Every structure is written in C-alpha cells, then in structure tokens.
Amino acid sequence: NYILLVKFMASLSASQSKVIDLFNKNKNIFITGPGGVGKSFIINYIKDLAEKNEKKIHITATTGSAASLISGKTIHSWAGIGTGEQPVDVILKSIKKKFALKNRWKSTKILVIDEISMMSGDLFTKLNIIARSLRNNSKPFGGIQLILSGDFYQLPPICKDSTTDFCFESDIWDSCIDEMIILEQNMRQKNPQFQKMLNEIRKGELSKNTKKI
C-alpha cells in the first residue's frame, strides 16, 4: 500500500500534491482552476484518504448534476436547509428538531463543497452560522475541515437577485479559507494552442490569434 501511494503521489502535479499535503495538515482549502485540471479527481482522492483514516467526510455540490459527478449530495439536501432562503434562525430551529440531521452536522469532520462559485455569499455565511451553533464551536464552520472546489470565472451564484455577491466576497471567506490552490496543468487537453485558447475564453480576454482561429 505504501509503494502504491508513493507511485500515485509521484504522478500528481506539484499543485495537486500541495492540495494533498494541506489536506493532511487539516487545512481549509479552496481548489480552483479551469476545466480539465483534475479538481474532481483530487476530491475523489481526498474522499478515499479520509475514509481510510476513518474520518467522517461528506461530499456535496451546489447543484444536483455537479453532485452526481462526484457521487455526493447537494449542499442544500445534506445541510437540511431547503432552498436556504429563509432567515438563519428559522433554518436552525428546523434542523434542531431533526436528530439525524443535527447529528450529521455534529459528527462531520470534513465537508467538501464542489462548484462553490454557484453559492452566494449570503448562503455561505448562513452555513457558517449553522455549523458554529450546532457544534457549539466558535471556529469557522464549527471546526469542520472545508474543502471547497470551483471556478469563479465560469459559474456565478444561483439566485433570483442578479446583484448577489460571490461567496468569496463574504466577510467570512478569508477567515474560513487557509489556502487557495490553483490547478493549472490541463489533464484533459494536450494541445497547448487549444489550451491557451480555452484559458483566454475562460477569462474573457481573447488575443487576436484566438479570434482569428
């Protein structure tokens, strides 16, 4: 098993290895980068690592389709918050009435949220308040280790209000995230010219050459 682990770690990019190192140090991590750089791959590896070490981990995402790709649940379903639009005290009162739901919050060691860019700053703040209250712990998210993944260049928050803030604009973002790791090595596309085009389109900054192509 040790030899297999060494071989696996050797196959990772430097930034992917950094994610695993930070995870093992119990850091709260935000993993970002364009499509094809291995964000879902790292999440699956973190899940396997946590389970081998008997740490209670839950895999979630902001949408059903994203959750299905990583064999998880939506964050709304996992957290028991419904649409998440109600005042936080109302949501908390509802959760406290459900033993299994309340226990899920209390027993969780690691929480993964994929496609985090689609979560509003308001909802991120509510989840932090709920976690701290239910776990009776003043640390960010009540001491739960956070692994957040997504790309703020690609997908905005899902909200009725078009002026909704991204969750990284929330007042609590900096206190909740210890490290941000940008994955840049594209595992899906080997053509460097096409990669360059995709990265320009992602940022909305197209060169004359890309426009011409």
mmCIF file of C-alpha atoms in Angstrom:
data_model
loop_
_atom_site.group_PDB
_atom_site.id
_atom_site.type_symbol
_atom_site.label_atom_id
_atom_site.label_comp_id
_atom_site.label_asym_id
_atom_site.label_seq_id
_atom_site.Cartn_x
_atom_site.Cartn_y
_atom_site.Cartn_z
ATOM 1 C CA ASN A 1 0.000 0.000 0.000
ATOM 2 C CA TYR A 2 2.851 2.394 0.812
ATOM 3 C CA ILE A 3 4.552 1.695 -2.541
ATOM 4 C CA LEU A 4 1.276 2.294 -4.398
ATOM 5 C CA LEU A 5 0.799 5.575 -2.516
ATOM 6 C CA VAL A 6 4.321 6.742 -3.409
ATOM 7 C CA LYS A 7 3.721 5.918 -7.086
ATOM 8 C CA PHE A 8 0.377 7.736 -7.022
ATOM 9 C CA MET A 9 1.830 10.853 -5.398
ATOM 10 C CA ALA A 10 4.630 10.876 -7.971
ATOM 11 C CA SER A 11 2.014 11.003 -10.754
ATOM 12 C CA LEU A 12 0.419 14.184 -9.362
ATOM 13 C CA SER A 13 1.267 17.686 -10.486
ATOM 14 C CA ALA A 14 3.063 19.921 -7.976
ATOM 15 C CA SER A 15 -0.153 21.827 -7.196
ATOM 16 C CA GLN A 16 -2.164 18.611 -6.766
ATOM 17 C CA SER A 17 0.472 17.297 -4.353
ATOM 18 C CA LYS A 18 0.230 20.586 -2.426
ATOM 19 C CA VAL A 19 -3.527 20.050 -2.014
ATOM 20 C CA ILE A 20 -2.962 16.587 -0.521
ATOM 21 C CA ASP A 21 -0.248 17.910 1.790
ATOM 22 C CA LEU A 22 -2.503 20.714 3.057
ATOM 23 C CA PHE A 23 -5.400 18.298 3.483
ATOM 24 C CA ASN A 24 -3.236 16.036 5.638
ATOM 25 C CA LYS A 25 -2.382 19.098 7.754
ATOM 26 C CA ASN A 26 -6.125 19.698 8.360
ATOM 27 C CA LYS A 27 -6.142 22.994 6.456
ATOM 28 C CA ASN A 28 -9.273 24.513 4.913
ATOM 29 C CA ILE A 29 -8.602 24.619 1.177
ATOM 30 C CA PHE A 30 -10.122 26.300 -1.862
ATOM 31 C CA ILE A 31 -9.167 24.408 -5.041
ATOM 32 C CA THR A 32 -9.644 26.296 -8.284
ATOM 33 C CA GLY A 33 -8.586 26.340 -11.925
ATOM 34 C CA PRO A 34 -10.102 25.832 -15.388
ATOM 35 C CA GLY A 35 -11.915 22.707 -16.539
ATOM 36 C CA GLY A 36 -9.784 19.600 -17.032
ATOM 37 C CA VAL A 37 -7.134 20.284 -14.394
ATOM 38 C CA GLY A 38 -8.231 17.487 -12.058
ATOM 39 C CA LYS A 39 -10.403 19.182 -9.408
ATOM 40 C CA SER A 40 -12.888 16.266 -9.284
ATOM 41 C CA PHE A 41 -10.020 13.770 -9.331
ATOM 42 C CA ILE A 42 -8.472 15.361 -6.238
ATOM 43 C CA ILE A 43 -11.839 15.420 -4.447
ATOM 44 C CA ASN A 44 -12.263 11.673 -5.048
ATOM 45 C CA TYR A 45 -8.753 11.000 -3.764
ATOM 46 C CA ILE A 46 -9.371 13.095 -0.645
ATOM 47 C CA LYS A 47 -12.551 11.099 -0.039
ATOM 48 C CA ASP A 48 -10.641 7.791 -0.247
ATOM 49 C CA LEU A 49 -7.905 9.126 2.022
ATOM 50 C CA ALA A 50 -10.388 10.313 4.657
ATOM 51 C CA GLU A 51 -12.296 7.037 4.641
ATOM 52 C CA LYS A 52 -9.088 5.026 5.035
ATOM 53 C CA ASN A 53 -8.272 7.133 8.075
ATOM 54 C CA GLU A 54 -11.833 6.721 9.387
ATOM 55 C CA LYS A 55 -12.601 10.431 9.231
ATOM 56 C CA LYS A 56 -16.244 11.291 8.653
ATOM 57 C CA ILE A 57 -16.319 13.071 5.284
ATOM 58 C CA HIS A 58 -19.321 14.299 3.293
ATOM 59 C CA ILE A 59 -19.181 15.143 -0.405
ATOM 60 C CA THR A 60 -21.558 17.845 -1.623
ATOM 61 C CA ALA A 61 -22.033 20.257 -4.505
ATOM 62 C CA THR A 62 -24.195 23.285 -5.208
ATOM 63 C CA THR A 63 -26.249 21.532 -7.919
ATOM 64 C CA GLY A 64 -27.639 18.048 -8.444
ATOM 65 C CA SER A 65 -25.719 17.454 -11.669
ATOM 66 C CA ALA A 66 -22.426 18.506 -10.083
ATOM 67 C CA ALA A 67 -23.147 16.317 -7.042
ATOM 68 C CA SER A 68 -23.823 13.256 -9.196
ATOM 69 C CA LEU A 69 -20.430 13.608 -10.906
ATOM 70 C CA ILE A 70 -18.643 13.229 -7.560
ATOM 71 C CA SER A 71 -21.125 10.730 -6.040
ATOM 72 C CA GLY A 72 -22.349 13.256 -3.489
ATOM 73 C CA LYS A 73 -25.433 15.213 -2.423
ATOM 74 C CA THR A 74 -26.453 18.789 -2.959
ATOM 75 C CA ILE A 75 -25.292 21.007 -0.108
ATOM 76 C CA HIS A 76 -28.930 22.017 0.439
ATOM 77 C CA SER A 77 -30.014 18.400 0.942
ATOM 78 C CA TRP A 78 -27.026 17.470 3.093
ATOM 79 C CA ALA A 79 -27.349 20.549 5.313
ATOM 80 C CA GLY A 80 -31.150 20.285 5.621
ATOM 81 C CA ILE A 81 -31.672 23.941 4.702
ATOM 82 C CA GLY A 82 -34.330 23.628 1.999
ATOM 83 C CA THR A 83 -33.812 26.431 -0.512
ATOM 84 C CA GLY A 84 -31.655 28.269 2.015
ATOM 85 C CA GLU A 85 -33.668 31.454 1.519
ATOM 86 C CA GLN A 86 -35.281 31.529 4.978
ATOM 87 C CA PRO A 87 -33.697 33.529 7.837
ATOM 88 C CA VAL A 88 -30.891 31.582 9.504
ATOM 89 C CA ASP A 89 -32.686 31.397 12.868
ATOM 90 C CA VAL A 90 -35.689 29.749 11.189
ATOM 91 C CA ILE A 91 -33.442 27.222 9.430
ATOM 92 C CA LEU A 92 -31.591 26.464 12.678
ATOM 93 C CA LYS A 93 -34.817 25.879 14.566
ATOM 94 C CA SER A 94 -35.936 23.404 11.910
ATOM 95 C CA ILE A 95 -32.624 21.488 11.941
ATOM 96 C CA LYS A 96 -32.602 21.193 15.729
ATOM 97 C CA LYS A 97 -35.923 19.328 15.583
ATOM 98 C CA LYS A 98 -34.374 16.553 13.474
ATOM 99 C CA PHE A 99 -31.985 14.331 15.434
ATOM 100 C CA ALA A 100 -30.313 12.629 12.442
ATOM 101 C CA LEU A 101 -29.739 15.945 10.688
ATOM 102 C CA LYS A 102 -28.407 17.619 13.813
ATOM 103 C CA ASN A 103 -26.089 14.650 14.447
ATOM 104 C CA ARG A 104 -24.797 14.822 10.859
ATOM 105 C CA TRP A 105 -23.649 18.381 11.434
ATOM 106 C CA LYS A 106 -22.064 17.471 14.775
ATOM 107 C CA SER A 107 -20.213 14.342 13.617
ATOM 108 C CA THR A 108 -18.788 15.634 10.343
ATOM 109 C CA LYS A 109 -15.011 16.063 10.265
ATOM 110 C CA ILE A 110 -14.591 17.091 6.613
ATOM 111 C CA LEU A 111 -17.046 18.829 4.301
ATOM 112 C CA VAL A 112 -16.437 19.053 0.557
ATOM 113 C CA ILE A 113 -18.450 21.593 -1.460
ATOM 114 C CA ASP A 114 -17.922 21.446 -5.228
ATOM 115 C CA GLU A 115 -18.901 24.221 -7.692
ATOM 116 C CA ILE A 116 -18.603 26.683 -4.809
ATOM 117 C CA SER A 117 -18.778 29.620 -7.247
ATOM 118 C CA MET A 118 -22.504 28.947 -7.584
ATOM 119 C CA MET A 119 -23.086 29.571 -3.857
ATOM 120 C CA SER A 120 -23.939 33.110 -2.768
ATOM 121 C CA GLY A 121 -22.064 34.907 -0.032
ATOM 122 C CA ASP A 122 -25.294 35.035 1.971
ATOM 123 C CA LEU A 123 -25.741 31.248 1.909
ATOM 124 C CA PHE A 124 -22.080 30.660 2.761
ATOM 125 C CA THR A 125 -22.494 32.913 5.801
ATOM 126 C CA LYS A 126 -25.673 31.093 6.867
ATOM 127 C CA LEU A 127 -23.936 27.704 6.694
ATOM 128 C CA ASN A 128 -21.113 29.033 8.861
ATOM 129 C CA ILE A 129 -23.581 30.297 11.484
ATOM 130 C CA ILE A 130 -25.480 26.988 11.461
ATOM 131 C CA ALA A 131 -22.289 24.930 11.856
ATOM 132 C CA ARG A 132 -20.939 27.048 14.709
ATOM 133 C CA SER A 133 -24.255 26.995 16.542
ATOM 134 C CA LEU A 134 -24.998 23.264 16.199
ATOM 135 C CA ARG A 135 -21.430 22.250 17.065
ATOM 136 C CA ASN A 136 -21.140 24.833 19.857
ATOM 137 C CA ASN A 137 -17.781 25.831 18.407
ATOM 138 C CA SER A 138 -16.724 29.376 17.511
ATOM 139 C CA LYS A 139 -14.171 28.278 14.889
ATOM 140 C CA PRO A 140 -15.061 28.766 11.184
ATOM 141 C CA PHE A 141 -17.741 26.219 10.285
ATOM 142 C CA GLY A 142 -17.608 24.960 13.841
ATOM 143 C CA GLY A 143 -14.228 23.321 13.294
ATOM 144 C CA ILE A 144 -15.244 21.280 10.236
ATOM 145 C CA GLN A 145 -12.381 20.993 7.742
ATOM 146 C CA LEU A 146 -13.522 22.612 4.487
ATOM 147 C CA ILE A 147 -12.504 21.502 1.007
ATOM 148 C CA LEU A 148 -14.067 23.897 -1.499
ATOM 149 C CA SER A 149 -13.720 23.487 -5.242
ATOM 150 C CA GLY A 150 -14.829 25.544 -8.216
ATOM 151 C CA ASP A 151 -14.025 28.239 -10.717
ATOM 152 C CA PHE A 152 -15.329 31.765 -10.184
ATOM 153 C CA TYR A 153 -14.556 32.561 -13.825
ATOM 154 C CA GLN A 154 -17.131 30.035 -15.037
ATOM 155 C CA LEU A 155 -20.315 29.882 -12.982
ATOM 156 C CA PRO A 156 -21.987 32.665 -10.933
ATOM 157 C CA PRO A 157 -24.248 32.159 -7.864
ATOM 158 C CA ILE A 158 -27.711 30.720 -8.448
ATOM 159 C CA CYS A 159 -30.036 33.391 -7.075
ATOM 160 C CA LYS A 160 -33.113 35.382 -8.025
ATOM 161 C CA ASP A 161 -31.229 38.577 -7.247
ATOM 162 C CA SER A 162 -28.729 39.376 -10.014
ATOM 163 C CA THR A 163 -26.718 41.583 -7.634
ATOM 164 C CA THR A 164 -25.924 38.677 -5.286
ATOM 165 C CA ASP A 165 -22.320 38.579 -4.091
ATOM 166 C CA PHE A 166 -19.969 35.695 -4.835
ATOM 167 C CA CYS A 167 -19.154 33.767 -1.667
ATOM 168 C CA PHE A 168 -15.510 34.918 -1.786
ATOM 169 C CA GLU A 169 -16.911 38.435 -1.276
ATOM 170 C CA SER A 170 -18.445 37.335 2.022
ATOM 171 C CA ASP A 171 -16.956 38.896 5.167
ATOM 172 C CA ILE A 172 -16.122 35.415 6.491
ATOM 173 C CA TRP A 173 -14.392 33.954 3.413
ATOM 174 C CA ASP A 174 -10.841 34.886 4.451
ATOM 175 C CA SER A 175 -11.292 33.518 7.960
ATOM 176 C CA CYS A 176 -12.737 30.229 6.632
ATOM 177 C CA ILE A 177 -10.080 29.503 3.984
ATOM 178 C CA ASP A 178 -6.474 28.803 4.972
ATOM 179 C CA GLU A 179 -5.070 28.202 1.490
ATOM 180 C CA MET A 180 -6.080 28.661 -2.147
ATOM 181 C CA ILE A 181 -4.518 26.289 -4.665
ATOM 182 C CA ILE A 182 -4.769 26.977 -8.395
ATOM 183 C CA LEU A 183 -4.534 23.826 -10.539
ATOM 184 C CA GLU A 184 -3.171 24.787 -13.946
ATOM 185 C CA GLN A 185 -1.897 21.628 -15.645
ATOM 186 C CA ASN A 186 -4.650 20.533 -18.029
ATOM 187 C CA MET A 187 -5.131 16.755 -17.894
ATOM 188 C CA ARG A 188 -7.906 16.772 -20.489
ATOM 189 C CA GLN A 189 -6.319 18.725 -23.342
ATOM 190 C CA LYS A 190 -2.804 18.016 -24.620
ATOM 191 C CA ASN A 191 -2.802 20.595 -27.441
ATOM 192 C CA PRO A 192 -1.040 23.681 -25.981
ATOM 193 C CA GLN A 193 -2.575 26.059 -28.552
ATOM 194 C CA PHE A 194 -6.098 24.849 -27.729
ATOM 195 C CA GLN A 195 -5.343 25.110 -24.001
ATOM 196 C CA LYS A 196 -4.244 28.710 -24.486
ATOM 197 C CA MET A 197 -7.469 29.475 -26.371
ATOM 198 C CA LEU A 198 -9.615 27.889 -23.645
ATOM 199 C CA ASN A 199 -7.856 29.867 -20.903
ATOM 200 C CA GLU A 200 -8.352 33.129 -22.813
ATOM 201 C CA ILE A 201 -12.049 32.385 -23.334
ATOM 202 C CA ARG A 202 -12.397 31.481 -19.637
ATOM 203 C CA LYS A 203 -11.127 34.935 -18.672
ATOM 204 C CA GLY A 204 -12.896 36.784 -21.489
ATOM 205 C CA GLU A 205 -9.588 38.150 -22.725
ATOM 206 C CA LEU A 206 -9.160 36.951 -26.311
ATOM 207 C CA SER A 207 -5.986 37.601 -28.262
ATOM 208 C CA LYS A 208 -6.082 38.475 -31.979
ATOM 209 C CA ASN A 209 -4.735 34.997 -32.766
ATOM 210 C CA THR A 210 -7.513 33.255 -30.823
ATOM 211 C CA LYS A 211 -10.161 35.392 -32.534
ATOM 212 C CA LYS A 212 -8.655 34.556 -35.907
ATOM 213 C CA ILE A 213 -8.689 30.796 -35.180
#
